Coordinates of C-alpha atoms and ligand atoms in Angstrom, one line a residue:
M1 CA 38.9 -31.8 -4.7
A2 CA 39.8 -29.3 -7.5
S3 CA 37.2 -28.4 -10.1
D4 CA 37.8 -27.0 -13.5
T5 CA 34.7 -24.4 -13.4
P6 CA 35.2 -21.5 -11.1
Q7 CA 32.6 -21.2 -8.2
P8 CA 31.1 -17.8 -7.8
K9 CA 31.8 -16.4 -4.6
P10 CA 29.0 -16.2 -2.2
D11 CA 27.8 -12.5 -1.6
P12 CA 26.7 -12.1 1.7
A13 CA 25.0 -8.6 0.8
A14 CA 23.0 -9.9 -2.1
A15 CA 22.0 -12.8 0.1
A16 CA 20.8 -10.6 2.7
A17 CA 18.9 -8.5 0.4
A18 CA 17.3 -11.4 -1.4
L19 CA 13.8 -10.9 -2.6
P20 CA 10.9 -13.0 -1.9
K21 CA 10.6 -15.6 -4.7
P22 CA 7.6 -14.2 -6.6
L23 CA 9.6 -10.7 -7.0
Q24 CA 12.7 -12.4 -8.6
Y25 CA 11.1 -12.1 -12.1
P26 CA 12.5 -9.2 -14.0
A27 CA 9.6 -6.8 -12.9
S28 CA 9.3 -3.5 -14.8
T29 CA 9.7 -1.4 -11.6
P30 CA 12.2 -2.8 -9.1
P31 CA 10.7 -3.4 -5.7
Q32 CA 11.6 -0.9 -3.2
L33 CA 12.1 -1.9 0.4
I34 CA 9.9 0.6 2.4
T35 CA 10.3 -1.0 6.0
Q36 CA 11.8 -4.0 7.6
G37 CA 9.9 -4.9 10.8
A38 CA 10.3 -7.9 13.0
E39 CA 7.4 -9.6 11.3
G40 CA 8.2 -9.1 7.8
R41 CA 9.0 -6.5 5.1
L42 CA 7.0 -4.1 3.2
Y43 CA 8.0 -3.3 -0.5
K44 CA 6.5 -1.0 -3.2
T45 CA 6.3 -2.7 -6.5
T46 CA 3.6 -2.7 -9.2
Y47 CA 1.0 -5.4 -10.0
L48 CA 0.0 -6.8 -13.4
L49 CA 0.5 -3.3 -14.9
P50 CA 3.7 -1.5 -14.7
D51 CA 1.7 1.8 -13.6
L52 CA -0.4 0.2 -11.0
P53 CA 1.5 0.5 -7.7
C54 CA 1.1 -2.1 -5.1
A55 CA 2.2 -2.7 -1.7
L56 CA 3.8 -6.4 -1.2
K57 CA 3.7 -7.5 2.6
Y58 CA 6.3 -10.3 3.0
R59 CA 6.4 -12.4 6.1
L60 CA 9.8 -13.6 7.0
P61 CA 10.3 -17.3 8.1
K62 CA 11.0 -17.3 11.7
P63 CA 14.3 -19.6 12.1
Y64 CA 13.6 -20.4 15.7
R65 CA 10.4 -22.0 14.6
H66 CA 9.9 -25.3 13.3
P67 CA 9.6 -25.0 9.5
V68 CA 6.4 -26.9 9.2
L69 CA 4.6 -25.2 12.0
D70 CA 6.1 -21.9 10.8
Q71 CA 4.7 -22.2 7.4
R72 CA 1.4 -22.9 8.6
L73 CA 1.1 -20.0 11.0
T74 CA 2.5 -17.8 8.2
K75 CA -0.4 -19.1 5.8
Q76 CA -2.9 -18.7 8.5
R77 CA -1.9 -15.1 9.2
I78 CA -1.8 -14.0 5.7
V79 CA -5.0 -15.5 4.7
A80 CA -6.6 -14.0 8.0
E81 CA -5.3 -10.5 7.0
A82 CA -6.6 -10.9 3.5
R83 CA -10.0 -12.0 4.8
I84 CA -10.2 -9.0 7.2
L85 CA -9.2 -6.5 4.4
A86 CA -11.8 -8.1 2.2
K87 CA -14.6 -7.8 4.9
C88 CA -13.7 -4.0 5.5
R89 CA -13.9 -3.4 1.7
R90 CA -17.1 -5.0 1.5
E91 CA -18.6 -2.9 4.3
G92 CA -17.2 0.5 2.6
I93 CA -14.4 1.2 4.9
A94 CA -11.5 2.8 3.6
V95 CA -8.5 0.0 3.5
P96 CA -6.1 -1.1 0.7
A97 CA -7.7 -3.4 -1.8
V98 CA -6.3 -7.0 -1.9
Y99 CA -4.9 -7.6 -5.0
A100 CA -3.3 -11.3 -4.6
V101 CA -2.6 -13.7 -1.9
D102 CA 0.2 -16.1 -2.1
E103 CA 0.0 -17.6 1.2
S104 CA 2.8 -20.3 0.5
A105 CA 5.2 -17.7 -0.4
G106 CA 4.3 -15.7 2.5
C107 CA 3.1 -12.8 0.2
L108 CA 0.0 -10.4 0.3
Y109 CA -0.1 -7.9 -2.5
I110 CA -2.3 -4.8 -1.7
E111 CA -3.2 -1.5 -3.1
W112 CA -0.6 1.3 -2.6
I113 CA -2.2 4.1 -0.5
E114 CA -0.7 7.5 -1.5
G115 CA -0.1 9.9 1.2
E116 CA 1.9 9.1 4.5
P117 CA 1.0 7.6 8.0
V118 CA -0.8 10.0 10.2
R119 CA 1.9 10.0 12.8
A120 CA 4.6 11.4 10.1
A121 CA 1.8 14.1 8.8
L122 CA 1.1 15.0 12.4
N123 CA 4.8 15.4 13.3
T124 CA 5.3 17.4 10.1
W125 CA 2.5 19.7 11.1
L126 CA 3.8 20.2 14.6
H127 CA 7.3 21.1 13.3
D128 CA 5.6 23.6 10.9
H129 CA 3.5 25.1 13.6
L130 CA 5.9 25.3 16.6
D131 CA 4.0 28.1 18.3
A132 CA 0.6 26.7 18.0
D133 CA -1.4 24.5 20.3
A134 CA -2.3 21.5 18.5
A135 CA -5.2 20.9 20.9
L136 CA -6.7 24.4 19.9
S137 CA -6.1 23.6 15.9
E138 CA -9.1 22.8 14.1
E139 CA -7.0 21.2 11.4
V140 CA -5.6 18.9 14.2
K141 CA -8.9 18.4 15.8
G142 CA -10.3 17.4 12.4
V143 CA -7.9 14.7 11.7
M144 CA -8.5 13.3 15.1
R145 CA -11.9 13.2 14.5
R146 CA -11.5 11.4 11.4
V147 CA -9.3 8.7 13.1
G148 CA -11.8 8.1 15.7
R149 CA -14.5 7.8 13.0
A150 CA -12.4 5.3 11.4
V151 CA -12.0 3.2 14.4
G152 CA -15.6 3.3 15.2
R153 CA -16.3 1.7 11.8
L154 CA -14.1 -1.1 12.3
H155 CA -15.7 -1.7 15.7
Q156 CA -19.1 -1.4 14.1
I157 CA -18.7 -4.4 11.9
G158 CA -17.0 -6.5 14.6
I159 CA -13.3 -6.0 13.8
V160 CA -10.8 -5.4 16.4
H161 CA -7.5 -4.0 14.7
G162 CA -4.9 -5.3 17.4
D163 CA -2.3 -2.6 16.7
L164 CA -3.9 0.6 16.5
T165 CA -1.1 3.3 16.2
T166 CA -0.8 6.5 14.1
S167 CA 1.7 4.6 12.0
N168 CA -1.1 2.0 11.0
M169 CA -3.3 4.7 9.6
M170 CA -2.5 6.5 6.2
L171 CA -3.7 9.9 5.3
R172 CA -4.7 9.9 1.8
P173 CA -4.8 13.2 0.0
A174 CA -8.0 14.1 -1.8
P175 CA -7.4 13.6 -5.7
G176 CA -5.9 16.7 -7.1
A177 CA -5.3 18.3 -3.9
V178 CA -2.3 20.4 -3.8
D179 CA -0.3 21.2 -0.6
G180 CA 1.1 24.4 -1.7
D181 CA 1.6 26.3 1.8
G182 CA 1.1 23.3 3.9
S183 CA -2.7 24.2 4.7
L184 CA -4.0 20.8 3.5
L185 CA -1.2 18.9 5.2
L186 CA -3.9 17.4 7.5
A187 CA -6.6 17.1 4.9
G188 CA -7.3 13.6 3.3
E189 CA -9.0 10.5 4.2
I190 CA -7.9 8.1 7.0
V191 CA -7.0 4.8 5.3
V192 CA -6.4 2.1 8.2
I193 CA -3.6 -0.4 7.4
D194 CA -1.8 -3.4 9.1
F195 CA -4.4 -5.7 9.9
G196 CA -1.7 -8.5 10.8
L197 CA -2.9 -8.7 14.5
S198 CA -6.6 -8.2 13.8
T199 CA -9.5 -10.5 15.1
Q200 CA -13.2 -10.6 14.4
S201 CA -14.4 -10.0 18.0
I202 CA -17.7 -9.5 19.9
H203 CA -16.2 -8.9 23.1
E204 CA -16.4 -5.3 24.5
E205 CA -13.1 -5.8 26.4
D206 CA -11.4 -6.2 23.0
R207 CA -12.6 -3.1 21.6
A208 CA -11.6 -1.3 24.9
V209 CA -8.1 -2.6 24.6
D210 CA -8.0 -1.4 21.0
L211 CA -8.8 1.9 22.2
Y212 CA -6.4 1.9 25.1
V213 CA -3.5 0.8 22.7
L214 CA -4.2 3.7 20.6
E215 CA -4.4 6.2 23.5
R216 CA -1.1 4.9 24.8
A217 CA 0.6 4.9 21.6
F218 CA -0.8 8.4 20.8
G219 CA 0.1 9.7 24.3
S220 CA 3.8 8.8 23.9
S221 CA 4.2 10.3 20.5
H222 CA 2.0 13.6 20.5
P223 CA 2.0 16.5 22.9
R224 CA -1.4 17.5 24.4
A225 CA -2.4 13.7 23.6
E226 CA -5.2 13.9 26.2
V227 CA -7.4 16.7 24.7
L228 CA -6.8 15.5 21.3
F229 CA -7.7 12.1 22.4
D230 CA -11.1 13.2 23.6
E231 CA -11.6 14.6 20.2
L232 CA -11.0 11.3 18.6
L233 CA -13.5 9.8 21.0
E234 CA -16.1 12.1 19.8
G235 CA -15.6 10.8 16.0
Y236 CA -15.7 7.0 17.6
K237 CA -19.1 7.9 19.0
E238 CA -20.3 9.2 15.7
T239 CA -19.9 5.8 14.1
F240 CA -20.0 3.1 16.6
K241 CA -23.4 2.6 18.1
Q242 CA -22.2 0.8 21.1
A243 CA -19.5 3.2 21.9
S244 CA -20.6 4.1 25.4
V245 CA -20.3 0.5 26.3
S246 CA -16.4 0.4 24.9
L247 CA -15.7 3.7 26.6
R248 CA -17.3 2.5 30.1
K249 CA -14.8 -0.5 29.7
L250 CA -11.8 1.8 28.8
E251 CA -12.2 3.2 32.2
D252 CA -11.7 -0.3 33.6
V253 CA -8.7 -1.1 31.2
R254 CA -7.0 2.2 32.2
M255 CA -7.4 1.6 35.9
R256 CA -5.7 -1.8 35.5
G257 CA -3.1 -0.1 33.5
R258 CA -2.3 2.3 36.3
K259 CA -2.3 -0.6 39.0
R260 CA 0.1 -2.3 36.8
S261 CA 2.5 0.7 36.5
M262 CA 2.4 1.5 40.2
L263 CA 3.2 -2.1 41.0
G264 CA 6.2 -1.6 38.8
Ligands
ADP301 N1 -0.9 -0.1 1.3 C1 0.0 0.5 1.6 N2 0.3 1.7 0.8 C2 1.3 2.6 1.2 N3 2.1 2.3 2.2 C3 2.1 1.1 3.0 C4 0.7 0.2 2.7 N4 1.0 -0.6 3.7 C5 2.1 -0.5 4.5 N5 2.6 0.8 4.3 C6 3.7 1.4 4.8 O1 4.7 0.3 5.3 C7 4.7 0.4 6.9 C8 4.7 -0.9 7.3 O2 3.6 -1.8 7.0 P1 2.5 -2.3 7.9 O3 1.5 -3.1 7.2 O4 2.3 -1.5 8.8 O5 3.5 -3.7 8.5 P2 4.3 -3.7 9.8 O6 3.7 -5.2 10.5 O7 5.6 -4.0 9.5 O8 4.1 -2.7 10.7 C9 3.4 1.2 7.1 O9 3.8 2.0 8.3 C10 3.3 2.1 6.1 O10 4.2 3.4 6.2
MG302 MG1 2.4 -1.4 11.0

């Protein structure tokens, strides 16, 4: 059937890069795609004010799931993540502030954290100090201790993160800090992010698994991980009263992990 008006050709590239609905208004700062994961995308944009940077977490619809079920699960997860962030803030733990929750659109707007993930900061440090033994560096030990304290604080208020890696922790530079000669590289505050898999749990087993996941993630990405992880656990003990219980349980979880890997 012929038509008088020419039809615009579909542009697959534009469709693939399509922004979530709430971002389709003419924003003063174009949203910038930071990461694309299996679960969703992370954009840097602004919120309400053109100079208020904001992180937008957008959960992608899962085509293999029934749309009604998919919407319901997405909503639940976004609200759960926002709730846990709010609880951490209330308890004085350094996490991004929640700006807005648009669970129907699959969007969570949170405070933009300056700095870089701990993983990246550590890798830069290792690259700049090729001859140094990271396990002996006060700077590296200091960051490990601060990571441990941050994890202990979460556990102290009954939150199990569920995905503890050095990519899910930001190292926020102190205001006004200058990183001239790289000596301040590992200074700054640990801000835990990505509570997408978090739960409020009272089980010591869950906390031990949290630590185990971090230990494994850490071990595969950093040399001398064992010594450094001990430093981290020292920090953990400082902020979590029941640390000794989790650490005993961690032994069991490690043992099971070893058995599993022996069996293949
Ligand atoms: N609030 C934030 N401020 C700055 N960067 C962030 C923020 N949240 C996430 N990021 C960056 O985006 C990456 C992915 O975000 P994350 O919440 O971990 O989602 P994912 O589920 O995809 O891992 C992080 O590793 C970090 O580099
Ligand atoms: Mg993450």
